[in-house]
Amino acid sequence: MRKLIICLLLTLILPVIALLPFSTASAADCVAAACIDVYTQDGQIIIEGKKGSGPKAKAKPRTIKPPTPKPTPKRTYKPRIKPTVKPTVKPTLKPTVKPKATNSVSLNDRLIKLLPTGGIAYQPEAEPLVNVPIYFWSDLPTQFATRVTVVGEVVDVLLRPGFVWSFGDGTFLSTKDAGGPYPNGKIKHTYKNPGIYPIILVQSWNGHWTHNGTTRAITGTIKTTVFAVVTVVIAPTRFMF
């Protein structure tokens, strides 16, 4: 009984499966007009492009017709006429120039853009005092924008920096502001004890790129680290008599 049920199910399912369409995905490297990619590598921003070949057109099958037999013509006999012999002139042979073979490979291009680097500045510079705010800032620009042409395609790149400050006394600050000098700077720190403090600033770049009206995030992050040293002192005490 089970074998009979299984046979009936197979006879019903197999024709349905045979009618389902199967899609085969083509693994072409770059079949669009152009493939663009922007990413970071080894602390650099790389803009890479590849000119595509476009989708291939499918050829239509030809129908070959059998040749129609032609009637055999009747032979007509004509009198033979002796041809007059003329001197033969040998033609001058010109060298045939072969056309250059054109490669059908895709066009590739790769550009490397170096991002600006900045150091640490602070105010006051000469022996800042304890319990007095010190203003810090970075020399980096607020953004990095560039427009490049890769394999004939225009690519716009925009990046903005972020900052992580370590003030050397166990205090950290993460911000997107580059800071500034007195009195408008937003990054300031006050030390409670005198001493020599190592300042560490990690600068990280993130952003996006635009091509043909489409905006995408840049893969990866570029980070640079800069250092400075601040010596904080105590204000001298004056005695009045």
CSV table of C-alpha atoms in Angstrom, one decimal:
chain,number,residue,atom,x,y,z
A,1,MET,CA,0.0,0.0,0.0
A,2,ARG,CA,2.9,2.5,0.9
A,3,LYS,CA,4.6,1.7,-2.4
A,4,LEU,CA,1.4,2.5,-4.3
A,5,ILE,CA,1.0,5.9,-2.5
A,6,ILE,CA,4.7,6.8,-3.1
A,7,CYS,CA,4.4,6.0,-6.8
A,8,LEU,CA,1.3,8.1,-7.1
A,9,LEU,CA,2.9,11.1,-5.4
A,10,LEU,CA,6.0,10.9,-7.6
A,11,THR,CA,3.8,10.8,-10.8
A,12,LEU,CA,2.1,14.0,-9.6
A,13,ILE,CA,5.2,15.9,-8.3
A,14,LEU,CA,7.8,15.2,-11.0
A,15,PRO,CA,5.9,16.8,-13.9
A,16,VAL,CA,5.3,20.0,-11.8
A,17,ILE,CA,9.1,20.2,-10.9
A,18,ALA,CA,10.0,19.8,-14.6
A,19,LEU,CA,7.8,22.8,-15.5
A,20,LEU,CA,9.5,25.1,-12.9
A,21,PRO,CA,12.0,27.6,-14.5
A,22,PHE,CA,15.6,27.4,-13.4
A,23,SER,CA,17.7,30.6,-13.3
A,24,THR,CA,21.4,30.4,-13.9
A,25,ALA,CA,23.5,33.4,-12.5
A,26,SER,CA,26.3,34.6,-14.7
A,27,ALA,CA,29.6,35.2,-12.9
A,28,ALA,CA,30.8,38.1,-15.0
A,29,ASP,CA,33.4,40.3,-13.5
A,30,CYS,CA,32.0,43.6,-14.5
A,31,VAL,CA,29.2,43.7,-17.1
A,32,ALA,CA,27.9,47.2,-16.2
A,33,ALA,CA,29.1,50.3,-18.0
A,34,ALA,CA,31.7,50.9,-15.2
A,35,CYS,CA,32.4,49.4,-11.8
A,36,ILE,CA,33.6,51.9,-9.2
A,37,ASP,CA,34.9,51.2,-5.6
A,38,VAL,CA,36.3,53.4,-2.9
A,39,TYR,CA,38.0,51.9,0.1
A,40,THR,CA,40.9,52.4,2.6
A,41,GLN,CA,44.1,50.4,2.7
A,42,ASP,CA,47.3,50.9,4.6
A,43,GLY,CA,46.3,54.3,5.8
A,44,GLN,CA,45.4,55.5,2.3
A,45,ILE,CA,42.2,56.1,0.4
A,46,ILE,CA,42.0,54.1,-2.8
A,47,ILE,CA,39.6,54.9,-5.7
A,48,GLU,CA,39.4,52.1,-8.1
A,49,GLY,CA,37.5,51.8,-11.4
A,50,LYS,CA,37.0,49.2,-14.1
A,51,LYS,CA,35.3,49.7,-17.4
A,52,GLY,CA,32.8,47.0,-18.0
A,53,SER,CA,31.9,45.2,-21.2
A,54,GLY,CA,28.1,45.5,-20.9
A,55,PRO,CA,25.6,42.6,-21.2
A,56,LYS,CA,26.2,40.2,-24.0
A,57,ALA,CA,23.5,40.0,-26.6
A,58,LYS,CA,22.1,36.5,-27.3
A,59,ALA,CA,22.4,35.3,-30.8
A,60,LYS,CA,19.2,34.2,-32.5
A,61,PRO,CA,19.3,30.7,-34.0
A,62,ARG,CA,19.4,30.6,-37.8
A,63,THR,CA,17.1,28.4,-39.9
A,64,ILE,CA,19.0,26.9,-42.9
A,65,LYS,CA,16.9,26.2,-45.9
A,66,PRO,CA,17.9,23.3,-48.3
A,67,PRO,CA,19.2,24.6,-51.6
A,68,THR,CA,16.7,24.5,-54.5
A,69,PRO,CA,18.0,22.4,-57.5
A,70,LYS,CA,18.8,24.5,-60.6
A,71,PRO,CA,18.1,23.2,-64.1
A,72,THR,CA,21.2,22.2,-66.1
A,73,PRO,CA,21.6,24.6,-69.1
A,74,LYS,CA,22.0,23.3,-72.6
A,75,ARG,CA,25.4,23.5,-74.2
A,76,THR,CA,25.8,25.9,-77.1
A,77,TYR,CA,28.8,25.4,-79.4
A,78,LYS,CA,30.6,28.6,-80.4
A,79,PRO,CA,33.5,28.9,-82.9
A,80,ARG,CA,37.0,29.1,-81.3
A,81,ILE,CA,38.7,32.5,-81.7
A,82,LYS,CA,42.5,32.6,-81.1
A,83,PRO,CA,43.3,35.4,-78.7
A,84,THR,CA,45.9,38.0,-79.6
A,85,VAL,CA,48.9,37.7,-77.3
A,86,LYS,CA,49.7,41.0,-75.5
A,87,PRO,CA,52.9,41.6,-73.5
A,88,THR,CA,52.2,40.9,-69.8
A,89,VAL,CA,53.2,43.6,-67.4
A,90,LYS,CA,54.0,42.3,-63.9
A,91,PRO,CA,52.2,44.4,-61.3
A,92,THR,CA,54.3,45.9,-58.5
A,93,LEU,CA,53.5,44.2,-55.3
A,94,LYS,CA,52.8,46.5,-52.3
A,95,PRO,CA,53.5,45.2,-48.8
A,96,THR,CA,50.3,44.3,-47.0
A,97,VAL,CA,50.0,46.0,-43.6
A,98,LYS,CA,48.3,43.9,-41.1
A,99,PRO,CA,45.9,45.7,-38.8
A,100,LYS,CA,46.9,45.9,-35.2
A,101,ALA,CA,45.0,43.5,-32.9
A,102,THR,CA,42.9,45.3,-30.3
A,103,ASN,CA,42.7,43.7,-26.9
A,104,SER,CA,39.1,43.3,-25.6
A,105,VAL,CA,40.1,43.4,-22.0
A,106,SER,CA,38.5,45.8,-19.6
A,107,LEU,CA,40.1,49.2,-18.8
A,108,ASN,CA,41.3,49.5,-15.2
A,109,ASP,CA,42.4,52.6,-13.2
A,110,ARG,CA,43.5,53.1,-9.6
A,111,LEU,CA,44.1,56.3,-7.8
A,112,ILE,CA,45.5,56.8,-4.3
A,113,LYS,CA,44.6,60.0,-2.4
A,114,LEU,CA,46.7,60.9,0.6
A,115,LEU,CA,44.7,62.5,3.4
A,116,PRO,CA,46.0,65.5,5.3
A,117,THR,CA,47.7,65.0,8.6
A,118,GLY,CA,47.6,67.3,11.6
A,119,GLY,CA,49.4,67.8,14.9
A,120,ILE,CA,48.4,68.9,18.4
A,121,ALA,CA,48.4,72.5,19.5
A,122,TYR,CA,47.5,73.9,22.9
A,123,GLN,CA,47.3,77.2,24.7
A,124,PRO,CA,48.9,78.5,26.8
A,125,GLU,CA,52.1,77.0,25.4
A,126,ALA,CA,54.6,78.1,28.1
A,127,GLU,CA,54.2,76.2,31.4
A,128,PRO,CA,50.4,76.1,31.9
A,129,LEU,CA,49.2,76.2,35.4
A,130,VAL,CA,47.3,73.7,37.6
A,131,ASN,CA,43.6,74.4,38.0
A,132,VAL,CA,43.7,76.6,34.8
A,133,PRO,CA,41.9,75.3,31.6
A,134,ILE,CA,44.2,74.4,28.7
A,135,TYR,CA,42.7,74.7,25.2
A,136,PHE,CA,43.6,71.9,22.8
A,137,TRP,CA,43.0,71.6,19.1
A,138,SER,CA,44.1,69.7,16.0
A,139,ASP,CA,45.4,71.2,12.8
A,140,LEU,CA,43.3,68.9,10.6
A,141,PRO,CA,40.7,70.5,8.3
A,142,THR,CA,37.1,69.9,9.1
A,143,GLN,CA,36.6,67.8,5.9
A,144,PHE,CA,38.4,66.3,2.9
A,145,ALA,CA,36.6,66.6,-0.4
A,146,THR,CA,37.9,65.6,-3.8
A,147,ARG,CA,36.6,64.8,-7.3
A,148,VAL,CA,38.4,62.4,-9.5
A,149,THR,CA,37.9,60.8,-12.9
A,150,VAL,CA,38.4,57.0,-13.1
A,151,VAL,CA,38.0,55.2,-16.4
A,152,GLY,CA,36.0,58.1,-17.7
A,153,GLU,CA,33.6,58.2,-14.7
A,154,VAL,CA,33.4,61.1,-12.2
A,155,VAL,CA,33.6,60.1,-8.5
A,156,ASP,CA,33.1,62.5,-5.6
A,157,VAL,CA,34.7,61.6,-2.3
A,158,LEU,CA,33.9,63.3,1.0
A,159,LEU,CA,35.4,62.4,4.4
A,160,ARG,CA,35.3,64.0,7.9
A,161,PRO,CA,37.6,63.4,10.8
A,162,GLY,CA,36.7,62.2,14.3
A,163,PHE,CA,39.0,62.6,17.4
A,164,VAL,CA,39.7,60.7,20.5
A,165,TRP,CA,41.8,62.6,23.1
A,166,SER,CA,43.9,61.1,25.9
A,167,PHE,CA,45.1,63.8,28.3
A,168,GLY,CA,47.6,61.7,30.1
A,169,ASP,CA,45.9,61.7,33.5
A,170,GLY,CA,43.4,59.0,32.8
A,171,THR,CA,40.8,61.3,31.1
A,172,PHE,CA,39.6,60.7,27.6
A,173,LEU,CA,37.4,62.7,25.2
A,174,SER,CA,35.7,61.5,22.0
A,175,THR,CA,34.4,64.3,19.7
A,176,LYS,CA,34.0,65.3,16.1
A,177,ASP,CA,35.1,68.9,16.9
A,178,ALA,CA,38.7,69.8,16.0
A,179,GLY,CA,38.9,72.3,18.9
A,180,GLY,CA,40.5,75.7,18.8
A,181,PRO,CA,42.4,78.3,20.8
A,182,TYR,CA,41.2,80.6,23.5
A,183,PRO,CA,38.4,81.8,23.9
A,184,ASN,CA,36.2,79.9,21.4
A,185,GLY,CA,37.8,76.5,21.6
A,186,LYS,CA,35.5,73.7,22.7
A,187,ILE,CA,38.2,71.2,23.8
A,188,LYS,CA,39.8,72.2,27.1
A,189,HIS,CA,41.1,70.3,30.1
A,190,THR,CA,42.2,71.2,33.6
A,191,TYR,CA,45.0,69.5,35.5
A,192,LYS,CA,44.8,69.3,39.3
A,193,ASN,CA,48.4,68.3,39.9
A,194,PRO,CA,51.7,69.5,38.4
A,195,GLY,CA,53.6,67.1,36.2
A,196,ILE,CA,54.5,66.1,32.7
A,197,TYR,CA,51.5,64.7,30.8
A,198,PRO,CA,51.7,62.8,27.5
A,199,ILE,CA,48.9,63.8,25.1
A,200,ILE,CA,47.7,61.2,22.6
A,201,LEU,CA,45.3,62.1,19.8
A,202,VAL,CA,43.8,59.4,17.5
A,203,GLN,CA,42.4,60.9,14.3
A,204,SER,CA,40.0,58.8,12.3
A,205,TRP,CA,38.5,59.5,8.8
A,206,ASN,CA,35.1,58.3,7.7
A,207,GLY,CA,32.9,59.3,4.8
A,208,HIS,CA,31.1,58.4,1.6
A,209,TRP,CA,31.5,58.6,-2.1
A,210,THR,CA,29.1,59.4,-4.9
A,211,HIS,CA,28.9,58.1,-8.5
A,212,ASN,CA,26.1,58.6,-11.0
A,213,GLY,CA,23.8,60.0,-8.3
A,214,THR,CA,24.3,57.0,-6.0
A,215,THR,CA,26.0,57.5,-2.6
A,216,ARG,CA,27.8,54.7,-0.7
A,217,ALA,CA,29.8,54.5,2.5
A,218,ILE,CA,33.5,54.1,2.2
A,219,THR,CA,34.7,50.7,3.3
A,220,GLY,CA,37.2,50.9,6.2
A,221,THR,CA,38.6,53.7,8.4
A,222,ILE,CA,41.9,55.6,8.3
A,223,LYS,CA,43.4,56.2,11.7
A,224,THR,CA,46.5,58.3,12.5
A,225,THR,CA,48.0,58.9,16.0
A,226,VAL,CA,49.9,62.0,17.0
A,227,PHE,CA,51.6,62.8,20.3
A,228,ALA,CA,52.5,65.9,22.4
A,229,VAL,CA,53.8,66.6,25.9
A,230,VAL,CA,52.4,69.2,28.3
A,231,THR,CA,54.3,70.3,31.4
A,232,VAL,CA,52.0,71.7,34.1
A,233,VAL,CA,53.4,73.7,36.9
A,234,ILE,CA,52.3,75.4,40.2
A,235,ALA,CA,52.0,79.2,40.2
A,236,PRO,CA,54.7,80.8,42.4
A,237,THR,CA,53.6,82.1,45.8
A,238,ARG,CA,54.4,85.8,46.6
A,239,PHE,CA,54.7,87.1,50.2
A,240,MET,CA,53.8,90.7,50.8
A,241,PHE,CA,55.4,92.7,53.7
